[in-house]
Coordinates of C-alpha atoms in Angstrom, one line a residue:
Chain A
M21 CA 116.4 113.9 77.5
I22 CA 113.0 113.9 79.1
T23 CA 112.4 110.4 77.6
R24 CA 115.6 109.1 79.1
L25 CA 114.8 110.6 82.5
A26 CA 111.3 109.0 82.4
I27 CA 112.9 105.6 81.6
A28 CA 115.4 106.0 84.4
L29 CA 112.5 107.0 86.7
S30 CA 110.4 104.0 85.7
W31 CA 113.3 101.6 86.3
T32 CA 114.0 103.1 89.7
A33 CA 110.3 102.7 90.6
A34 CA 110.3 99.1 89.4
I35 CA 113.4 98.0 91.2
G36 CA 112.3 99.9 94.3
V37 CA 108.9 98.2 94.2
A38 CA 110.5 94.8 93.7
L39 CA 112.8 95.3 96.8
F40 CA 110.0 96.8 98.9
L41 CA 107.7 93.8 98.1
L42 CA 110.4 91.3 98.8
A43 CA 111.5 92.8 102.1
P44 CA 108.9 91.3 104.4
L45 CA 109.3 87.9 102.7
L46 CA 113.1 87.9 103.1
V47 CA 112.7 89.0 106.8
I48 CA 110.4 86.1 107.5
A49 CA 112.7 83.6 105.9
A50 CA 115.7 85.0 107.8
A51 CA 113.9 85.1 111.1
S52 CA 112.9 81.5 110.7
F53 CA 116.6 80.4 110.8
S54 CA 117.3 82.6 113.8
P55 CA 119.1 80.8 116.6
T56 CA 117.5 83.1 119.3
P57 CA 113.8 83.7 120.0
V58 CA 114.4 87.4 119.2
F59 CA 115.4 88.2 115.7
D60 CA 118.5 90.4 115.7
L61 CA 120.9 91.9 113.2
P62 CA 123.6 90.8 112.3
I63 CA 122.5 87.2 112.1
E64 CA 124.8 84.9 114.1
G65 CA 124.5 81.3 113.0
A66 CA 121.5 79.5 111.7
S67 CA 119.2 77.0 113.4
L68 CA 116.4 74.7 112.3
R69 CA 115.0 74.5 115.9
W70 CA 111.9 76.6 115.0
Y71 CA 111.0 74.3 112.1
T72 CA 110.9 71.3 114.4
R73 CA 108.4 73.1 116.7
I74 CA 105.8 73.9 114.0
G75 CA 104.1 70.5 114.5
R76 CA 103.8 71.1 118.2
L77 CA 102.0 74.4 117.9
D78 CA 98.6 74.2 119.7
G79 CA 96.0 73.0 117.3
F80 CA 98.2 73.3 114.2
W81 CA 97.5 70.0 112.4
P82 CA 93.6 70.1 112.6
S83 CA 93.7 73.7 111.4
L84 CA 96.0 72.9 108.5
F85 CA 93.8 70.0 107.3
L86 CA 90.7 72.1 107.7
S87 CA 92.1 74.9 105.6
L88 CA 93.4 72.5 102.9
Q89 CA 90.0 70.7 102.8
I90 CA 88.0 73.9 102.5
A91 CA 90.4 75.4 100.0
L92 CA 90.4 72.3 97.7
L93 CA 86.7 71.6 97.9
S94 CA 85.6 75.2 97.3
T95 CA 88.0 75.5 94.4
V96 CA 86.7 72.4 92.7
I97 CA 83.1 73.3 93.2
S98 CA 83.8 76.9 92.0
L99 CA 85.7 75.6 89.0
V100 CA 82.7 73.5 87.9
C101 CA 79.9 76.1 88.7
G102 CA 82.0 79.1 87.5
T103 CA 82.9 77.5 84.2
L104 CA 79.3 76.5 83.5
A105 CA 78.2 80.0 84.3
A106 CA 81.0 81.5 82.1
I107 CA 79.9 79.3 79.2
A108 CA 76.3 80.5 79.6
I109 CA 77.5 84.1 79.7
T110 CA 79.9 84.1 76.8
R111 CA 77.7 82.1 74.4
G112 CA 75.2 84.9 74.6
K113 CA 72.1 82.8 75.0
L114 CA 71.5 84.1 78.5
P115 CA 69.3 87.2 79.0
A116 CA 71.0 89.9 81.0
A117 CA 74.3 88.1 80.7
G118 CA 76.3 91.3 81.3
I119 CA 74.6 92.0 84.6
F120 CA 75.0 88.4 85.7
A121 CA 78.7 88.5 84.9
T122 CA 79.2 91.7 86.9
A123 CA 77.2 90.3 89.8
L124 CA 79.4 87.1 89.8
V125 CA 82.6 89.1 90.0
S126 CA 81.2 91.7 92.5
P127 CA 82.0 89.8 95.7
L128 CA 85.7 90.4 94.9
M129 CA 85.3 94.2 95.6
M130 CA 83.1 93.8 98.7
P131 CA 84.7 94.0 102.1
G132 CA 85.3 90.4 103.3
L133 CA 84.5 91.3 106.9
V134 CA 81.1 92.6 105.9
L135 CA 80.4 89.3 104.1
G136 CA 81.6 87.5 107.2
I137 CA 79.1 89.2 109.6
A138 CA 76.3 89.0 107.0
L139 CA 76.8 85.2 106.7
L140 CA 77.0 84.9 110.5
Q141 CA 73.6 86.6 110.9
Y142 CA 72.1 84.7 108.0
F143 CA 73.2 81.2 109.1
R144 CA 72.0 81.9 112.6
A145 CA 68.6 83.1 111.2
I146 CA 68.1 80.0 109.1
G147 CA 69.4 77.7 111.8
F148 CA 72.4 76.5 109.8
T149 CA 74.8 75.6 112.6
M150 CA 77.3 73.1 111.1
T151 CA 80.6 75.0 111.2
W152 CA 82.4 73.0 108.6
S153 CA 79.6 73.2 106.0
A154 CA 79.1 76.9 106.8
L155 CA 82.8 77.6 106.2
L156 CA 82.7 75.6 102.9
V157 CA 79.6 77.4 101.6
A158 CA 81.0 80.8 102.6
H159 CA 84.3 80.1 100.9
L160 CA 82.4 79.4 97.7
V161 CA 81.5 83.1 97.5
V162 CA 85.2 83.9 98.1
T163 CA 86.4 81.6 95.3
L164 CA 83.6 81.8 92.7
P165 CA 84.4 85.4 91.6
Y166 CA 88.1 84.5 90.8
V167 CA 87.0 81.5 88.7
A168 CA 84.2 83.5 87.0
R169 CA 86.5 86.4 86.1
T170 CA 89.3 84.2 84.7
M171 CA 86.9 81.8 82.8
I172 CA 84.8 84.5 81.3
A173 CA 88.0 86.1 80.0
G174 CA 89.3 82.7 78.8
L175 CA 86.1 81.6 77.1
A176 CA 85.7 85.0 75.3
R177 CA 88.7 83.9 73.3
F178 CA 87.6 80.3 72.8
D179 CA 86.1 79.3 69.5
F180 CA 82.9 77.4 70.3
T181 CA 82.6 76.0 66.7
L182 CA 85.3 73.6 67.8
V183 CA 82.8 72.0 70.1
E184 CA 80.3 71.9 67.3
A185 CA 82.9 70.3 65.1
A186 CA 83.4 67.6 67.7
R187 CA 79.7 67.0 67.8
T188 CA 79.5 66.7 64.0
L189 CA 82.3 64.1 64.4
G190 CA 80.0 62.1 66.7
C191 CA 80.9 63.5 70.1
T192 CA 78.0 64.3 72.6
Y193 CA 77.7 67.9 73.9
P194 CA 79.2 67.1 77.3
G195 CA 81.8 64.9 75.6
G196 CA 82.7 67.8 73.3
I197 CA 83.1 70.1 76.3
V198 CA 85.3 67.7 78.2
R199 CA 87.4 66.6 75.3
V200 CA 87.8 69.8 73.3
M201 CA 87.1 72.8 75.5
V202 CA 88.7 71.7 78.7
P203 CA 92.1 70.9 77.2
A204 CA 92.1 74.1 75.1
L205 CA 91.4 76.2 78.2
A206 CA 93.9 74.4 80.5
P207 CA 95.8 77.6 81.2
S208 CA 92.7 79.5 82.3
F209 CA 91.7 76.6 84.5
L210 CA 95.1 76.5 86.1
I211 CA 95.1 80.3 86.8
A212 CA 91.5 80.2 88.1
G213 CA 92.2 77.2 90.3
L214 CA 95.5 78.7 91.7
F215 CA 93.9 82.1 92.5
S216 CA 90.8 80.6 94.1
F217 CA 92.8 78.1 96.2
L218 CA 95.0 80.8 97.6
A219 CA 92.1 83.1 98.2
S220 CA 90.4 80.5 100.3
F221 CA 93.5 79.2 102.0
D222 CA 94.5 82.7 103.1
N223 CA 91.0 84.0 104.0
Y224 CA 90.7 85.5 107.4
P225 CA 87.9 88.1 107.4
V226 CA 85.1 85.7 106.4
S227 CA 86.3 82.7 108.3
I228 CA 86.7 84.5 111.7
F229 CA 83.0 85.0 112.1
L230 CA 82.0 81.4 111.2
A231 CA 84.7 79.4 113.0
D232 CA 84.2 78.0 116.5
V233 CA 86.6 76.9 119.2
R234 CA 87.2 73.5 117.7
T235 CA 87.0 74.4 114.0
K236 CA 89.6 77.1 113.3
T237 CA 91.2 77.6 109.9
L238 CA 95.0 78.1 109.6
P239 CA 94.9 81.9 109.2
I240 CA 92.8 82.3 112.3
R241 CA 95.3 80.1 114.2
M242 CA 98.2 82.1 112.8
L243 CA 96.9 85.4 114.0
Q244 CA 96.2 83.9 117.3
Y245 CA 99.8 82.7 117.6
I246 CA 101.1 86.1 116.6
E247 CA 99.0 87.8 119.3
E248 CA 99.8 85.2 122.0
A249 CA 103.5 84.4 121.4
P250 CA 105.2 85.8 118.4
D251 CA 108.3 83.6 118.2
P252 CA 110.2 82.5 115.1
T253 CA 108.1 79.2 114.9
L254 CA 105.5 81.3 113.1
A255 CA 108.2 82.6 110.7
A256 CA 109.2 79.0 110.0
L257 CA 105.7 78.0 109.2
S258 CA 105.3 81.1 107.0
T259 CA 108.5 80.3 105.2
L260 CA 107.3 76.7 104.5
I261 CA 104.0 78.1 103.1
L262 CA 105.9 80.6 101.0
A263 CA 108.2 77.8 99.7
G264 CA 105.2 75.8 98.7
T265 CA 103.8 78.9 96.9
I266 CA 107.1 79.4 95.0
V267 CA 106.9 75.8 93.8
L268 CA 103.3 76.4 92.6
L269 CA 104.2 79.6 90.9
F270 CA 107.3 78.1 89.3
A271 CA 105.2 75.2 88.0
S272 CA 102.6 77.6 86.6
D273 CA 105.2 79.7 84.9
R274 CA 106.5 76.6 83.3
M275 CA 103.0 75.6 82.1
V276 CA 101.5 78.9 81.1
G277 CA 103.9 81.8 81.7
L278 CA 103.5 84.4 84.4
H279 CA 103.0 87.2 81.9
R280 CA 99.8 85.5 80.8
M281 CA 98.7 85.3 84.4
A282 CA 99.3 89.1 84.7
G283 CA 97.3 89.7 81.6
T284 CA 94.2 87.8 82.6
S285 CA 94.2 89.0 86.2
D286 CA 92.9 92.3 84.9
Chain B
M29 CA 55.9 82.5 52.4
S30 CA 55.4 78.8 52.8
Q31 CA 59.1 78.5 53.5
A32 CA 58.8 80.8 56.5
V33 CA 55.9 78.8 57.9
L34 CA 57.8 75.6 57.5
A35 CA 61.0 77.0 59.0
L36 CA 59.4 78.3 62.1
P37 CA 58.4 75.1 63.9
V38 CA 61.8 73.6 63.2
S39 CA 64.0 76.4 64.6
Q40 CA 61.8 77.3 67.5
P41 CA 62.5 74.3 69.8
A42 CA 66.3 74.5 69.0
I43 CA 66.5 78.0 70.3
D44 CA 64.5 77.1 73.4
R45 CA 66.8 74.2 74.1
E46 CA 69.9 76.4 73.9
R47 CA 68.2 78.9 76.2
L48 CA 67.3 76.2 78.6
T49 CA 70.9 74.9 78.6
A50 CA 72.2 78.4 79.3
F51 CA 69.8 78.7 82.2
G52 CA 70.8 75.3 83.5
F53 CA 74.5 76.2 83.3
A54 CA 74.0 79.5 85.0
L55 CA 71.8 78.1 87.7
P56 CA 74.4 76.7 90.3
S57 CA 76.3 80.0 90.3
F58 CA 73.1 82.0 90.4
L59 CA 72.0 80.0 93.5
I60 CA 75.3 80.4 95.3
L61 CA 75.3 84.2 94.5
S62 CA 71.7 84.8 95.6
L63 CA 71.6 82.4 98.6
V64 CA 75.0 83.0 100.1
F65 CA 75.7 86.6 99.0
V66 CA 72.7 88.7 98.1
L67 CA 70.3 87.4 100.7
P68 CA 72.7 87.6 103.7
L69 CA 73.6 91.2 102.7
A70 CA 69.9 92.1 102.5
L71 CA 69.4 90.5 106.0
L72 CA 72.4 92.6 107.3
L73 CA 70.7 95.7 106.1
G74 CA 67.5 94.6 107.9
V75 CA 69.4 93.8 111.2
S76 CA 71.0 97.3 111.1
V77 CA 67.6 99.1 111.1
I78 CA 65.6 96.8 113.3
G79 CA 65.9 97.3 117.1
P80 CA 64.3 95.4 120.0
E81 CA 61.2 97.7 119.6
G82 CA 60.7 97.7 115.8
P83 CA 62.3 99.8 113.1
T84 CA 65.0 102.2 114.3
L85 CA 67.8 104.4 112.9
A86 CA 69.5 104.5 116.3
N87 CA 72.5 102.5 115.1
Y88 CA 73.1 105.0 112.2
R89 CA 72.5 107.9 114.5
R90 CA 75.2 106.5 116.8
L91 CA 77.6 106.1 113.9
F92 CA 77.1 109.5 112.3
G93 CA 76.1 111.5 115.4
T94 CA 79.1 110.7 117.6
A95 CA 82.5 112.5 117.1
Y96 CA 84.3 109.2 118.0
Y97 CA 82.6 107.2 115.2
L98 CA 82.9 110.0 112.7
G99 CA 86.6 109.8 113.5
V100 CA 86.4 106.0 112.9
I101 CA 84.9 106.5 109.5
W102 CA 87.5 109.1 108.6
N103 CA 90.3 106.7 109.8
S104 CA 89.0 104.1 107.3
L105 CA 88.8 106.6 104.5
R106 CA 92.2 108.1 105.3
L107 CA 93.8 104.6 105.3
G108 CA 92.2 103.9 101.9
L109 CA 93.1 107.3 100.4
L110 CA 96.7 107.3 101.5
T111 CA 97.3 103.7 100.4
T112 CA 95.7 104.4 97.0
I113 CA 97.6 107.6 96.3
L114 CA 101.0 106.1 97.4
T115 CA 100.5 102.8 95.5
L116 CA 99.5 104.7 92.4
A117 CA 102.5 107.0 92.6
V118 CA 105.0 104.1 92.4
S119 CA 102.9 101.7 90.3
Y120 CA 102.4 103.9 87.3
P121 CA 106.1 104.5 86.5
A122 CA 107.0 100.9 87.5
A123 CA 104.5 99.4 85.1
F124 CA 106.3 100.9 82.2
A125 CA 109.7 99.4 83.2
L126 CA 107.9 96.1 83.7
V127 CA 106.7 96.2 80.1
R128 CA 110.1 97.2 78.7
A129 CA 111.8 94.4 80.6
R130 CA 112.6 91.3 78.6
G131 CA 113.3 87.6 79.3
G132 CA 114.7 86.7 82.7
V133 CA 114.5 90.3 84.1
R134 CA 110.8 90.4 83.3
S135 CA 110.1 87.0 84.8
L136 CA 112.0 88.0 88.0
L137 CA 110.1 91.3 88.3
L138 CA 106.7 89.6 87.7
A139 CA 107.6 86.9 90.3
T140 CA 108.3 89.7 92.9
L141 CA 104.7 90.9 92.2
F142 CA 103.1 87.4 92.4
L143 CA 105.0 86.0 95.3
P144 CA 103.8 88.6 97.9
L145 CA 100.3 88.3 96.4
A146 CA 100.4 84.6 97.1
A147 CA 101.8 85.1 100.7
S148 CA 99.2 85.5 103.4
V149 CA 98.4 89.1 104.6
I150 CA 98.9 87.8 108.2
V151 CA 102.5 86.7 107.3
K152 CA 103.4 90.0 105.7
A153 CA 101.9 92.1 108.5
F154 CA 103.9 89.9 111.0
A155 CA 107.0 90.6 109.0
W156 CA 106.5 94.3 109.2
T157 CA 106.1 94.0 113.0
I158 CA 109.6 92.4 113.0
L159 CA 111.0 95.0 110.7
L160 CA 109.6 98.1 112.4
R161 CA 109.8 97.3 116.1
S162 CA 112.1 99.4 118.3
D163 CA 114.9 96.7 118.3
G164 CA 113.8 95.7 114.8
V165 CA 115.7 95.5 111.5
V166 CA 115.0 99.0 110.2
N167 CA 116.0 100.7 113.5
Q168 CA 119.2 98.6 113.8
A169 CA 120.1 99.4 110.2
L170 CA 119.5 103.1 110.6
M171 CA 121.6 103.2 113.8
A172 CA 124.4 101.2 112.2
L173 CA 124.5 103.7 109.4
G174 CA 124.6 106.6 111.9
I175 CA 121.5 108.2 110.6
I176 CA 119.8 108.0 114.0
E177 CA 121.3 107.6 117.5
D178 CA 118.4 106.2 119.4
P179 CA 115.7 103.9 118.0
I180 CA 112.6 105.6 116.6
R181 CA 109.2 104.4 117.6
M182 CA 107.7 103.0 114.4
I183 CA 105.5 100.1 115.2
F184 CA 102.0 101.2 116.3
T185 CA 102.3 104.5 114.5
E186 CA 100.4 105.7 111.4
T187 CA 103.7 105.4 109.4
A188 CA 103.8 101.7 110.2
L189 CA 100.2 101.3 109.2
I190 CA 100.6 103.0 105.9
V191 CA 104.0 101.3 105.0
G192 CA 102.4 97.9 105.7
S193 CA 99.2 98.7 103.8
V194 CA 101.1 100.0 100.8
N195 CA 103.3 97.0 100.8
I196 CA 100.3 94.6 100.9
F197 CA 98.1 96.2 98.3
L198 CA 100.8 97.4 95.9
P199 CA 100.4 94.3 93.5
F200 CA 96.7 95.0 93.1
M201 CA 97.6 98.5 91.7
I202 CA 100.5 97.4 89.4
L203 CA 98.9 94.4 87.8
P204 CA 95.9 96.2 86.2
I205 CA 98.1 99.1 85.1
Y206 CA 100.7 96.6 83.7
A207 CA 97.9 94.9 81.7
V208 CA 96.9 98.1 79.9
V209 CA 100.5 99.4 79.4
A210 CA 101.5 96.1 77.9
Q211 CA 98.8 96.6 75.2
L212 CA 100.0 100.1 74.3
D213 CA 101.4 100.3 70.8
A214 CA 105.0 101.7 71.0
R215 CA 104.4 103.4 67.7
L216 CA 101.8 105.6 69.2
S217 CA 104.3 107.8 71.0
E218 CA 106.5 107.8 67.8
A219 CA 103.5 108.9 65.8
A220 CA 102.8 111.7 68.3
A221 CA 106.5 112.7 68.0
T222 CA 106.3 112.7 64.2
L223 CA 103.3 115.0 64.4
G224 CA 105.4 117.4 66.4
A225 CA 104.3 116.6 70.0
S226 CA 107.0 116.9 72.7
P227 CA 107.4 113.8 74.8
L228 CA 105.5 115.4 77.7
V229 CA 102.6 116.4 75.5
A230 CA 102.6 112.9 73.9
F231 CA 102.6 111.4 77.4
A232 CA 99.8 113.6 78.7
R233 CA 97.5 113.4 75.6
V234 CA 98.2 109.9 74.3
I235 CA 99.7 107.6 77.0
V236 CA 97.7 108.8 80.0
P237 CA 94.2 108.6 78.4
L238 CA 95.0 105.1 77.0
T239 CA 96.2 103.8 80.3
L240 CA 93.4 105.3 82.3
P241 CA 91.2 102.2 82.4
G242 CA 94.0 100.3 84.1
V243 CA 94.5 103.1 86.6
I244 CA 90.8 103.3 87.3
A245 CA 90.6 99.5 87.9
G246 CA 93.7 99.6 90.1
V247 CA 92.5 102.6 92.1
A248 CA 89.0 101.0 92.7
L249 CA 90.5 97.7 93.7
V250 CA 93.2 99.1 96.1
F251 CA 90.8 101.6 97.7
S252 CA 88.0 99.1 98.3
L253 CA 90.5 96.6 99.7
S254 CA 92.4 99.0 101.9
V255 CA 89.4 100.9 103.2
S256 CA 88.1 97.7 104.7
A257 CA 91.4 96.1 105.7
Y258 CA 91.3 94.4 109.1
V259 CA 94.5 92.4 109.7
V260 CA 96.8 95.3 108.8
P261 CA 95.5 97.9 111.3
T262 CA 95.0 95.2 113.9
L263 CA 98.7 94.1 113.8
L264 CA 100.5 97.3 112.9
I265 CA 98.7 100.0 114.9
G266 CA 96.1 98.4 117.1
E267 CA 93.6 100.2 119.3
R268 CA 95.0 103.6 118.6
Y269 CA 93.6 103.7 115.1
P270 CA 90.0 102.3 115.2
T271 CA 88.6 101.8 111.7
L272 CA 85.2 100.7 110.5
A273 CA 86.5 97.2 110.0
T274 CA 88.0 96.9 113.5
T275 CA 84.7 98.4 114.9
I276 CA 82.6 95.8 113.1
A277 CA 84.8 92.9 114.4
K278 CA 84.6 94.4 117.9
A279 CA 80.8 94.8 117.8
Y280 CA 80.4 91.1 116.8
L281 CA 83.2 89.3 118.6
L282 CA 83.5 91.3 121.8
A283 CA 80.6 93.7 122.5
R284 CA 77.8 91.5 121.1
E285 CA 76.1 94.5 119.4
P286 CA 75.1 92.9 116.1
G287 CA 72.7 95.8 115.2
F288 CA 75.5 98.4 115.5
G289 CA 78.1 96.1 113.8
A290 CA 75.6 95.6 111.0
A291 CA 75.2 99.4 110.6
A292 CA 78.9 99.9 110.4
G293 CA 79.1 97.0 107.9
V294 CA 76.4 98.6 105.7
V295 CA 78.4 101.9 105.7
L296 CA 81.5 100.0 104.7
L297 CA 79.5 98.2 102.0
A298 CA 78.1 101.5 100.7
I299 CA 81.6 102.9 100.4
A300 CA 82.7 99.9 98.4
I301 CA 79.6 99.9 96.2
F302 CA 80.1 103.6 95.6
V303 CA 83.7 103.1 94.5
V304 CA 82.9 100.2 92.2
A305 CA 79.9 102.1 90.6
L306 CA 82.0 105.2 90.1
S307 CA 84.9 103.3 88.6
T308 CA 82.6 101.4 86.2
Q309 CA 81.1 104.7 85.2
L310 CA 84.5 106.4 84.7
G311 CA 85.8 103.3 82.9
R312 CA 83.0 103.4 80.4
E313 CA 83.1 107.1 79.6
P314 CA 86.1 107.4 77.3
A315 CA 84.7 104.8 75.0
S316 CA 81.4 106.6 74.5
R317 CA 83.1 109.9 73.7

């Protein structure tokens, strides 16, 4: 009896959570097709007029390209550095490997806003004034922990004797890494890359302190649009980004399975 | 004896080379971490205690000595606590259903967790402003159902703030709990039942302790994220609920008081470090017992 009640309760919670989490996303999608500037219920008709306006938003294209550049570059650099560090940590030849691993993941739990102001002070103090480079370097600290966490977990399960075997068969050490380890860890790379790209692409609290008038990332622009003129154009833009994410998630589910992503995100 | 003497010079360089490789591999990340994370945070600490006339604690005195700023600190903690408690209350039971679900249902439920995680915080907060405003969806639905006659003011209230915050940080609570619940052996509760334990006792003495690491991880993550949230309070409640995060942003972007902003940042950082340290300690304890 109690068991059945508990099962019913857990299902109610799960379905409630699913609906509650989807609610804002559905509202954004519905609002983006609204024929009127004010989103009303019941919805009367649908219109694509807001989608045609996205490109005309003030400063939209430069911000989109900037965010894509920073997110892609910081993800690639983090994947290389983070994976190398994870190899050093998991192979156990590094003194204080545990402390180093904790330190690498620690920026995840630190308030982004504090990192933002700290970097602002620091870059000013050392005279580092190139906004684009400052954003990229700052985003490395945002993305590296995601890569480090996922790759340490992935490498802990990887059998390094496989690389040794490849070397015995005539492969060089870097060759063994690239041709044996990288394919075997493809799911971990995919998850690490996905999380780190999204973390950078969505980052607001670090970027806001480093951006200048001409160099603004997409999240900064979006908050600015909301505060200035919250019309459905923004909902249309959000829906497009969301649709892109669904495609990414669907592709990852096909390749590695979402339940594995849930497991390693611990 | 002679063997040991012979073996030594051969193996020594090999170990050194592996060590050297390990150092080389760790170096890029170490440089990023120390130059772009540790050093800036150390400088922030410095800025917060150095005034125009040398070392000073004036910034901290202003933070902890004024009723207004004590209220600001409490607002941050309150937002973190309420969000953590509410997300935990729904995540814990939901994680069990998630583990029991199979096939398509499980994929669907997991997708509802990942999709909002991948959507920008700004987008979700914007959605809640649409949902909760006076002529918004929630008010219209409540009026259509006859539950209320006139629209209730929801946006820019604490309710809106908490609803939005719970919505945004919920996946960070469920996922770590789901990860530990998924590893539970279903036979454990059966074993407890065979040994005469009632379901409630089995739950309290077997399931809860085993899932505690996931709960601790989720609580630490959600608390440290929500206590320092910036976008959520800015869009859903605004000036009426100043938090440490909004105070920091204001000190830097509007008031140009870096020293004071740095002090508020150090306090927020201290809260986060305290939570992380506490959770690491608590997470370690059951294993050593």
